[in-house]
Coordinates of C-alpha atoms in Angstrom, one line a residue:
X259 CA -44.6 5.1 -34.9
X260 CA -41.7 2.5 -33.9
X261 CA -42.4 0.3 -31.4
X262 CA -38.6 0.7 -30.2
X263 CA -38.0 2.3 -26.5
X264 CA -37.1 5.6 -26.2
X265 CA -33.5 5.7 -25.7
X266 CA -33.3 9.0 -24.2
X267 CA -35.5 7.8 -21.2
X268 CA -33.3 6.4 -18.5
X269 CA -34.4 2.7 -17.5
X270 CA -35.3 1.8 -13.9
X271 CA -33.6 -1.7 -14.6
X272 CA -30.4 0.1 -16.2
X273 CA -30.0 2.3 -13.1
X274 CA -30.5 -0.4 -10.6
X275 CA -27.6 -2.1 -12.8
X276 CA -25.4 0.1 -12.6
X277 CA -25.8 0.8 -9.0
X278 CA -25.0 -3.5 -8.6
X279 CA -21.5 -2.7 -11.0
X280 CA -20.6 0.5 -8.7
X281 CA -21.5 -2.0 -5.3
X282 CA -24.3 0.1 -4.4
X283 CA -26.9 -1.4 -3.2
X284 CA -30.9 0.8 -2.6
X285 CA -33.2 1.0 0.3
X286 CA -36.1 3.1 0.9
X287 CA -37.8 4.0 4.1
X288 CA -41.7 4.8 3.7
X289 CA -42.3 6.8 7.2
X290 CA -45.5 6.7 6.7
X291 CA -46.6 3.3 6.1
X292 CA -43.5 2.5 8.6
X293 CA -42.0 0.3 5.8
X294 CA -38.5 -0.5 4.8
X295 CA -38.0 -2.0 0.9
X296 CA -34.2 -3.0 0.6
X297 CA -32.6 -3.9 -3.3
X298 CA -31.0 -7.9 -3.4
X299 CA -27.8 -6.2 -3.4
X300 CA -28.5 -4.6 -0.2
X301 CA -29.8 -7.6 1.3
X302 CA -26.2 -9.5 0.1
X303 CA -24.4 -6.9 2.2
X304 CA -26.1 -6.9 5.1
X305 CA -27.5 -10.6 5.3
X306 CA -31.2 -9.2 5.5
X307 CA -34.2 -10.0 3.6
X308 CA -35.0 -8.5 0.3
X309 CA -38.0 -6.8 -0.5
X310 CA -40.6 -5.0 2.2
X311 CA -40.2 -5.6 5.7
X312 CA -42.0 -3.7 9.1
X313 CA -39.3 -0.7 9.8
X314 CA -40.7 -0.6 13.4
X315 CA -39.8 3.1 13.7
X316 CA -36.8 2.5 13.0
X317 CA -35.9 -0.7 15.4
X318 CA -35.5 -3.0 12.5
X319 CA -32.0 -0.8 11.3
X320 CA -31.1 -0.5 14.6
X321 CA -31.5 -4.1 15.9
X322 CA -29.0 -5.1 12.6
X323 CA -26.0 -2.8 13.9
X324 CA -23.3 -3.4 15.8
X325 CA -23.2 -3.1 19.7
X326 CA -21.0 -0.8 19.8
X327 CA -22.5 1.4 16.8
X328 CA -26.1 1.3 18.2
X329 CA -26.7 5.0 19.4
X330 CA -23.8 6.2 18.0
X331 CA -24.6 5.9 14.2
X332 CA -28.2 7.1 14.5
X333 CA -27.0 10.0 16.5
X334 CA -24.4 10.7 13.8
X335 CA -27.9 10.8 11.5
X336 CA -29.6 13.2 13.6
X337 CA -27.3 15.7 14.0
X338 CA -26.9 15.8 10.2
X339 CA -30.7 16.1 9.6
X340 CA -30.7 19.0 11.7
X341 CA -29.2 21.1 8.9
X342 CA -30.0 19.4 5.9
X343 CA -32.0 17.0 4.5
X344 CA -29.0 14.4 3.5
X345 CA -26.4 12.1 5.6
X346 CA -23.6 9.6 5.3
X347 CA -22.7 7.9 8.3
X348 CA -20.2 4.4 8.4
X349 CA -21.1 1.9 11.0
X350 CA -20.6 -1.7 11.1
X351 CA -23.7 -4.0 10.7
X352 CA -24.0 -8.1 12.1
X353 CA -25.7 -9.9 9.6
X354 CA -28.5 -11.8 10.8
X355 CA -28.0 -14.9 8.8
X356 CA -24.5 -15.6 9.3
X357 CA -23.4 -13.5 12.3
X358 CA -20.7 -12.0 10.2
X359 CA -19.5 -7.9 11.0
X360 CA -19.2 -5.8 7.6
X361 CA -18.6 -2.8 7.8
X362 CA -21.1 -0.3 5.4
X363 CA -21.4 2.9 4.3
X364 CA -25.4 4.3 4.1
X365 CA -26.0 7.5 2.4
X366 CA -29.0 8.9 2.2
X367 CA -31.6 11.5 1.4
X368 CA -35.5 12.5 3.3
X369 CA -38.3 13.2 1.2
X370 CA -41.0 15.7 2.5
X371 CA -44.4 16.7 1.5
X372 CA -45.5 19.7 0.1
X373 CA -45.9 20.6 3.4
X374 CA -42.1 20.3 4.6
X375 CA -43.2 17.0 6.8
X376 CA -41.0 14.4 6.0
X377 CA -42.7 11.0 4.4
X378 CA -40.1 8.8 3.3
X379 CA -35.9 8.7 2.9
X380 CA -33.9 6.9 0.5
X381 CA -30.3 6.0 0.2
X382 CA -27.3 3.4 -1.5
X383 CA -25.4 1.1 1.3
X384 CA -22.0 0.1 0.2
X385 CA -19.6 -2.4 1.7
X386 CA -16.6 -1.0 3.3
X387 CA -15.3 -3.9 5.0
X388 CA -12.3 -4.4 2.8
X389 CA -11.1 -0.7 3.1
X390 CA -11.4 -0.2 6.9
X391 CA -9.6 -3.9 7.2
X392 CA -6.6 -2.8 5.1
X393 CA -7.0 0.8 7.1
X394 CA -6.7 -0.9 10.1
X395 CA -3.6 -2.5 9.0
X396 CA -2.1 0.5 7.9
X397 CA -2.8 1.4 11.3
X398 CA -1.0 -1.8 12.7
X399 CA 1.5 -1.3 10.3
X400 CA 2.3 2.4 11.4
X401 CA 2.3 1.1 15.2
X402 CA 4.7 -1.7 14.3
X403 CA 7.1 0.9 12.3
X404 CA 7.0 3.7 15.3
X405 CA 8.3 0.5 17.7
X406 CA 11.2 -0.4 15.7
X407 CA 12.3 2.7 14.5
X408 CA 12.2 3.5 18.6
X409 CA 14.1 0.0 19.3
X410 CA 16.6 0.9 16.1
X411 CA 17.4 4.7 17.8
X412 CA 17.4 3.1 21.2
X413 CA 20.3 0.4 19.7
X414 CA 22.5 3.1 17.9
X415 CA 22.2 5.0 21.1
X416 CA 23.8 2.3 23.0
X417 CA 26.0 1.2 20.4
X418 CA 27.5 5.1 20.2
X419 CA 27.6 4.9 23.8
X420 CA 29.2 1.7 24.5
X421 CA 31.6 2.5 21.1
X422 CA 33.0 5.5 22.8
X423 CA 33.6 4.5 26.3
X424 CA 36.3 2.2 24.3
X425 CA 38.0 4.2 22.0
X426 CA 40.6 6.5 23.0
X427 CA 40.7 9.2 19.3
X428 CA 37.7 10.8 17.5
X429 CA 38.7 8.8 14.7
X430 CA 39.0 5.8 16.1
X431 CA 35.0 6.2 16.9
X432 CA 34.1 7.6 13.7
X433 CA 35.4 4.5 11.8
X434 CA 34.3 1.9 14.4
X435 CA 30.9 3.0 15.2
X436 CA 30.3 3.6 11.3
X437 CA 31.0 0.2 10.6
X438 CA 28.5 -0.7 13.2
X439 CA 25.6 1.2 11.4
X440 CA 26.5 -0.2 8.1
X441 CA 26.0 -4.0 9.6
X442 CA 22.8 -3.3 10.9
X443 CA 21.9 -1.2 7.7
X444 CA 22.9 -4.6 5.8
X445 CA 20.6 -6.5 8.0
X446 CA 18.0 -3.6 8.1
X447 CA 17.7 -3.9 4.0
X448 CA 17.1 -7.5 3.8
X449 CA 14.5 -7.7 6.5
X450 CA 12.7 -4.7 4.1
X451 CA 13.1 -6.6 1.3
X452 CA 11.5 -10.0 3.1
X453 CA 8.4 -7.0 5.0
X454 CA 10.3 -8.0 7.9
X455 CA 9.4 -11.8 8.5
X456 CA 12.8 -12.8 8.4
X457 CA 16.4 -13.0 6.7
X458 CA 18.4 -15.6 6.1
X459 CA 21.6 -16.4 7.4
X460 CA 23.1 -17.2 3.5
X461 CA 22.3 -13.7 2.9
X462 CA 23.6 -12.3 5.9
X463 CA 26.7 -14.0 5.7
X464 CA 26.7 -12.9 1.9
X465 CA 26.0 -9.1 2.8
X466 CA 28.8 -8.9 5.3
X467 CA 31.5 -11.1 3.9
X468 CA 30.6 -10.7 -0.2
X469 CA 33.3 -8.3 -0.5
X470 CA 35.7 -9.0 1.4
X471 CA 39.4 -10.0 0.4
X472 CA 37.8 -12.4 -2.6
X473 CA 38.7 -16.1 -2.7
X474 CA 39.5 -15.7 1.3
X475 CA 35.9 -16.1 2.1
X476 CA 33.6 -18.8 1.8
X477 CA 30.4 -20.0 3.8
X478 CA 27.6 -22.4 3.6
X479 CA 24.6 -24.4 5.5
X480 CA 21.1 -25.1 5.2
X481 CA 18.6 -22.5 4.4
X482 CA 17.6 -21.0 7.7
X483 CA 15.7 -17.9 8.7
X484 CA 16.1 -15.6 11.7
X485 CA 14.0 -13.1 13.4
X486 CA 14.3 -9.6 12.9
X487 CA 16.2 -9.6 16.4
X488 CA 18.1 -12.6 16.1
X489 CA 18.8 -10.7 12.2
X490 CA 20.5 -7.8 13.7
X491 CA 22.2 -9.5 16.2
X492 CA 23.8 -12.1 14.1
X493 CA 24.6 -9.1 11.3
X494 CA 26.8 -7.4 14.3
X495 CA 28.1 -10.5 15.1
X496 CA 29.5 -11.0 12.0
X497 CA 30.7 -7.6 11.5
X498 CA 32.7 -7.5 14.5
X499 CA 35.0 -10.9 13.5
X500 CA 35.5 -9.8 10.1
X501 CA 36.2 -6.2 11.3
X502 CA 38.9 -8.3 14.1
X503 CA 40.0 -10.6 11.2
X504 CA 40.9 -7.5 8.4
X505 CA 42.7 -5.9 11.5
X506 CA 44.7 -8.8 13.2
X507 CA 43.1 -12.0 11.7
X508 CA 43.2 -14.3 8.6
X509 CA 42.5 -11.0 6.4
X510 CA 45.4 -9.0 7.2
X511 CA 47.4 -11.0 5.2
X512 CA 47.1 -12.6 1.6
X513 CA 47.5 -16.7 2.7
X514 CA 44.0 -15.8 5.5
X515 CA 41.1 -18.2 5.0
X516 CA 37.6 -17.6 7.0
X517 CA 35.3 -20.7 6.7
X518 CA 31.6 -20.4 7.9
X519 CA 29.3 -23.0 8.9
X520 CA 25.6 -23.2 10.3
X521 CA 24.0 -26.3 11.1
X522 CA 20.8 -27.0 12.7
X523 CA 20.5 -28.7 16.2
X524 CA 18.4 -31.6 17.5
X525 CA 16.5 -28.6 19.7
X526 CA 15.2 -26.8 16.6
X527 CA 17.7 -24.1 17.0
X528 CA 21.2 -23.9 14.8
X529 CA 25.1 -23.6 15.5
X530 CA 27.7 -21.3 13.6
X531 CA 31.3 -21.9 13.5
X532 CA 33.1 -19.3 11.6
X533 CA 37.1 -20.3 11.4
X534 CA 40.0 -18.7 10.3
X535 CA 43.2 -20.2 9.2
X536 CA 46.2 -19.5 7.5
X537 CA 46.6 -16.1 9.3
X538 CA 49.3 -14.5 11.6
X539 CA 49.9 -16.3 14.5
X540 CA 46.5 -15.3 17.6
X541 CA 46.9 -14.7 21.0
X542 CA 43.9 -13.4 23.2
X543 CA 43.8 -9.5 23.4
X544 CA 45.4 -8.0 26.6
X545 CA 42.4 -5.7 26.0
X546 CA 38.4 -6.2 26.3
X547 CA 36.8 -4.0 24.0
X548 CA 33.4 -3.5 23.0
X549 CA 33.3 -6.0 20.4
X550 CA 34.8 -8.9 22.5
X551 CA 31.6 -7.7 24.9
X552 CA 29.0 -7.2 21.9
X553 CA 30.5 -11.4 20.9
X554 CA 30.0 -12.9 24.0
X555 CA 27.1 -11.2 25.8
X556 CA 24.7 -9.7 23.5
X557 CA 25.2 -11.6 20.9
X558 CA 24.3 -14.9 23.1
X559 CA 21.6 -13.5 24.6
X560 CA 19.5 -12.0 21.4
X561 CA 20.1 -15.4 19.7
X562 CA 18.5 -17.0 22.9
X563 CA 22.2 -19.1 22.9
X564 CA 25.2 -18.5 23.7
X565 CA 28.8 -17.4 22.0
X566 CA 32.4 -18.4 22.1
X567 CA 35.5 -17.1 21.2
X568 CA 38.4 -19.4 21.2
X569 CA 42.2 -17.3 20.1
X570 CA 44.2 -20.4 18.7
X571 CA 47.4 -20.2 17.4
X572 CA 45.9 -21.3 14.0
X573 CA 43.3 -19.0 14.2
X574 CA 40.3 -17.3 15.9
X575 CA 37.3 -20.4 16.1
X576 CA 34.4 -18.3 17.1
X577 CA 30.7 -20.9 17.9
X578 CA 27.7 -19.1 18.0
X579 CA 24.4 -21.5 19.3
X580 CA 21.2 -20.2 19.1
X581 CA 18.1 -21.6 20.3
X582 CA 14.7 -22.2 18.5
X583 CA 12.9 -18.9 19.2
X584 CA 15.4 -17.3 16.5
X585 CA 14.5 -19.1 13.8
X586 CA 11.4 -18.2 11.5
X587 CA 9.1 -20.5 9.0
X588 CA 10.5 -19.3 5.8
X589 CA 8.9 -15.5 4.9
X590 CA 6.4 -15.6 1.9
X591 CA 8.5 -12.5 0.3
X592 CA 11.8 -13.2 -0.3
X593 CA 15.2 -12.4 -2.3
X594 CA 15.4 -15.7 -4.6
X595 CA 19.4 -15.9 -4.4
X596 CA 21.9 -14.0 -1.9
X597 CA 22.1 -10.8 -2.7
X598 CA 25.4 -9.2 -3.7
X599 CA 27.1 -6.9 -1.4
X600 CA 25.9 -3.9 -0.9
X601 CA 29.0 -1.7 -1.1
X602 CA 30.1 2.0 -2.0
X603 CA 32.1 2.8 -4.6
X604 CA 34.3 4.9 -2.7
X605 CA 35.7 4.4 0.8
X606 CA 37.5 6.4 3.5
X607 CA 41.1 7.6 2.4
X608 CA 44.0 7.1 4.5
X609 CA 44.5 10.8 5.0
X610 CA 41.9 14.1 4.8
X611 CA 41.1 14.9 1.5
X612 CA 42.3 18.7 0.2
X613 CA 39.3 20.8 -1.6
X614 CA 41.5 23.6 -1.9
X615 CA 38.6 26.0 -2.5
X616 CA 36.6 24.0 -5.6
X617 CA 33.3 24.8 -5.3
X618 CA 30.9 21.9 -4.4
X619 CA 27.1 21.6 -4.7
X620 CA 25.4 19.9 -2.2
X621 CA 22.3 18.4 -2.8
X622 CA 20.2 16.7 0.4
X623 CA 16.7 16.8 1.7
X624 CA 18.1 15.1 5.2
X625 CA 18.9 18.8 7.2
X626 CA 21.0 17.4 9.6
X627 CA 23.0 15.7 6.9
X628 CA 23.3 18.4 4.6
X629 CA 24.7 20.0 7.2
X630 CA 26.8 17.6 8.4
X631 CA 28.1 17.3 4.7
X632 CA 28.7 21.3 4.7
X633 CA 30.8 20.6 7.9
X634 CA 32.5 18.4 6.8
X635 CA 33.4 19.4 3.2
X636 CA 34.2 23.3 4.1
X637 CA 36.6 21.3 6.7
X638 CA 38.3 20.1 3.6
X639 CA 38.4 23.2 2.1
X640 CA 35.7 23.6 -0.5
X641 CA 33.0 26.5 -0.9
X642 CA 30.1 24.8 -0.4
X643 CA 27.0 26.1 -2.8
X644 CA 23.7 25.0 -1.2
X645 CA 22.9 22.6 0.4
X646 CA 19.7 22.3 -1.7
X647 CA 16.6 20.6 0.1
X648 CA 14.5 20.5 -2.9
X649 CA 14.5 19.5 -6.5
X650 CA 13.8 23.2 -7.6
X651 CA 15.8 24.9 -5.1
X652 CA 18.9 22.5 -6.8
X653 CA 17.8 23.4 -10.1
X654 CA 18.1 26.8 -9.1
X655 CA 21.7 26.8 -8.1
X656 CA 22.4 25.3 -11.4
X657 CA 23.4 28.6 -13.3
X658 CA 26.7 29.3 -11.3
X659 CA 30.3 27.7 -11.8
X660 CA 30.5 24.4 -9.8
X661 CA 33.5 22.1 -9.9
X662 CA 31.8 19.1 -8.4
X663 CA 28.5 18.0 -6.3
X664 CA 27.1 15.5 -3.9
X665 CA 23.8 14.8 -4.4
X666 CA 21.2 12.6 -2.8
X667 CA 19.3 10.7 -5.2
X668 CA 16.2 11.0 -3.3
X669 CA 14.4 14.3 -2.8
X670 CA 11.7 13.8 -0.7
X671 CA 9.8 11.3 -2.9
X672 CA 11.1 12.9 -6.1
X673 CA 14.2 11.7 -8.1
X674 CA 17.3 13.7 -8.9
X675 CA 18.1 12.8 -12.0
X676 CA 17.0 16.4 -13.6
X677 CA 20.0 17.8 -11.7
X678 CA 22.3 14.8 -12.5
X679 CA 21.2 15.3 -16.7
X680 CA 21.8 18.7 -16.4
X681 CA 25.5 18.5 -14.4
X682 CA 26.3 15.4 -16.7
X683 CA 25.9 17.8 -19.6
X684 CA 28.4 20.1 -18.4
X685 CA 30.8 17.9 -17.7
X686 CA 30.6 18.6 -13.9
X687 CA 31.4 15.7 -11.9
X688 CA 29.3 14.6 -9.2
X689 CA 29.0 11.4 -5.9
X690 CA 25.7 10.0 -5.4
X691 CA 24.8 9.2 -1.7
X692 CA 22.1 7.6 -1.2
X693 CA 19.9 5.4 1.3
X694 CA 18.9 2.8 -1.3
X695 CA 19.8 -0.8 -1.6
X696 CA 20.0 -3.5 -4.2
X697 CA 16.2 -3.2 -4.4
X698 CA 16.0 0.5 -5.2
X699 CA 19.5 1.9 -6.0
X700 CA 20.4 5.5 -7.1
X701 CA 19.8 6.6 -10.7
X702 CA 21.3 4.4 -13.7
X703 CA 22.6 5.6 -16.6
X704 CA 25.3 7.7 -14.8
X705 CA 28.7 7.2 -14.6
X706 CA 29.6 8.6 -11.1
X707 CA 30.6 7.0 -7.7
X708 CA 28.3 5.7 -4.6
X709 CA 28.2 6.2 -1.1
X710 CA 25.7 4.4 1.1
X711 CA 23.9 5.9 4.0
X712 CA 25.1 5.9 6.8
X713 CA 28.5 7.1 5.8
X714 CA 31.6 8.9 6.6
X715 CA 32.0 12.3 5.4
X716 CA 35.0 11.6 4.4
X717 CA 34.0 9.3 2.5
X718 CA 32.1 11.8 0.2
X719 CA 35.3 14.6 0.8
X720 CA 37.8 11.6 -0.6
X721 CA 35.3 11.1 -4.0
X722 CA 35.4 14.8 -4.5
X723 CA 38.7 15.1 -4.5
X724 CA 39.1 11.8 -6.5
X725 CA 36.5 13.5 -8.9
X726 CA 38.2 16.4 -9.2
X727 CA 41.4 15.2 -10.0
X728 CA 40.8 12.7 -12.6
X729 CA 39.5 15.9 -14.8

């Protein structure tokens, strides 16, 4: 006979190894000796001693728990034993040798007699700690992302408000308070990209000024970074003087120059001078509006500063100060180099776009703005086919004439690029509009225009008709 181990006979020591690879660590409870034997791997996660140990009816497990988890957890054991023999319960232990918390997981099973008493239980403790800490920051997390998605609604409420009191056509407000949203969707995006610890002011000043009038633009300072707040307020700011300066400023003309500068101050906090020069000649508005308020209140007071506006001859000088409580340490994630601009392809034509009946799919898992996009596109005289919600309901529309489509590139976590293959193939032409950024943009490989949420509808109503009439 060979002196060789039955392979087919599974080892003790091979078990209790793989139990150490999977974290698992053993225990048994002898009831009626009243002893508890605990594996080295189970002494490691809860900072007791290996081997056999007095379970003092049960005093010793007890004593090594939490506080808080003291009746709790051995209630949670009871009640399961009163309907089977088996139990999982997660408490949090305090090791006795270190007086560290970890948080464990303790299956186990009770042995009886052949009798029915029971005489022993045995079960695997694993260490949890890690999962309910990054559980609790999901929780954190979630908390944090229900308070600013509240304070963001809370600010496009006032800024819809405060926009309307101030403009006199529906127009008017449609194109001012849009420009609004897409400033603090700039600023929105690269506090994302940065897990919201900051942005800095190059790349704001980049995001908002990138694409406008080229070679009329240019800015520069140290690196600095701003809180989310200061972020968004500073992202309006910005907005507003470049929106004055295309309007009435160095921008409406050709010869225009805007020069910004930041600087940081003795106090710890920063200045910003933006400049204009070369424009038509500046005199101070007869009128207040919004923006003029937005400039020299708000802004001054979410930058913990203040703001100026000067109206020279030479130009608008506008001098922002903020003080140190806007300015971060420099956030762990962050873009390497200012992003580019973060523009559509396609913006609002000077006049309504004319459908004249071409028959447009719509394609948007956002209800209010598919229909917002139906609105707005039968208003321009298409047929509308859809809207589509889903990736299969779009699919499904797919075997009728269509002239052209709008399609979001997102579909609730599923991308939209069957539909775009198969409209590609037939030659129909179609917009992309779409909630991504730089980071995550809308499908490559396509040849179509973009429109970045939040948008105009007639925005997407003036690439349509584009679309439709280059065929």
């Amino acid at each position: 006979m060979s002196d060789e181990p039955d392979r087919r006979k599974w080892d003790p020591q091979r078990l209790s190894e793989s139990l150490r690879a999977a974290g698992l660590g053993e225990f048994d409870w002898d009831f009626v000796r009243d002893v508890i034997r605990m594996s080295a791997l189970t002494a490691e996660i809860t900072g007791a001693s290996q081997g056999e140990r007095p379970a003092q009816g049960g005093e010793m497990l007890r004593a090594m728990l939490h506080p808080d988890d003291r009746d709790t957890a051995p209630a949670a054991v009871e009640v399961q034993l009163q309907s089977a023999d088996h139990y999982a319960v997660e408490c949090r232990c305090v090791r006795p040798d270190d007086g560290r918390m970890v948080w464990v997981r303790i299956t186990g099973q009770r042995v009886r007699d052949d009798a029915g008493a029971p005489i022993a239980a045995a079960g695997l403790v694993q260490d949890i700690t890690a999962r309910k800490d990054e559980d609790d920051r999901r929780v954190t997390l979630m908390a944090e992302l229900d308070h600013r998605v509240k304070n963001v609604l809370a600010t496009v409420q006032a800024l819809a408000a405060q926009t309307a009191k101030r403009t006199t056509s529906l127009d008017n407000f449609l194109q001012t308070f849009s420009g609004r949203l897409k400033a603090m969707a700039s600023a929105n995006e690269l506090l994302t990209a940065a897990r919201w610890r900051g942005a800095s002011v190059e790349h704001l000043a980049s995001a908002e000024l990138g694409a406008l009038a080229p070679g009329q633009t240019r800015w520069g300072g140290p690196e600095l970074f701003l809180t989310p707040r200061a972020a968004n307020a500073l992202s309006l700011a910005l907005h507003e003087l470049a929106t004055n300066a295309l309007k009435f400023g160095a921008l409406s003309t050709d010869t225009g120059r805007i020069d910004l500068r930041w600087s940081r101050l003795v106090d710890g906090g920063f200045e910003l001078v933006w400049t204009e020069s070369n424009g038509p000649p500046v005199t101070a508005p007869a009128h207040r509006g919004f923006g003029s308020t937005l400039l020299e209140q708000v802004t001054g007071r979410e930058l913990n500063g203040e703001t100026r506006v000067e109206y020279r001859a030479a130009g608008v000088q506008a001098l922002l100060r903020a003080g140190p409580a806007a300015l971060v340490e420099r956030p762990e994630t962050m873009p390497e180099a200012p992003p580019k601009r973060v523009v559509e392809t396609v913006t609002a034509s000077g006049g309504p776009a004319e459908l004249n009946g071409a028959r447009v799919l719509i394609v948007e898992d956002a209800v209010l703005l598919a229909l917002e996009l139906e609105t707005g596109l039968s208003d321009a005289g298409a047929v509308v086919i859809g809207p589509a919600y889903e990736l299969e309901e779009a699919m499904g529309l797919l075997d009728q004439p269509i002239d052209a489509a709008v399609l979001d590139a997102n579909l609730n976590g599923r991308s939209v690029i069957p539909v775009a293959k198969v409209l590609a193939e037939r030659g129909v032409p179609f917009v992309f509009a779409t909630g991504y950024g730089e980071a995550g943009g809308p499908p490559i490989g396509f040849d179509a225009p973009i429109i970045r949420k939040p948008y105009d509808v007639t925005q997407v109503a003036a690439a349509v008709a584009a679309l439709l009439q280059a065929r």
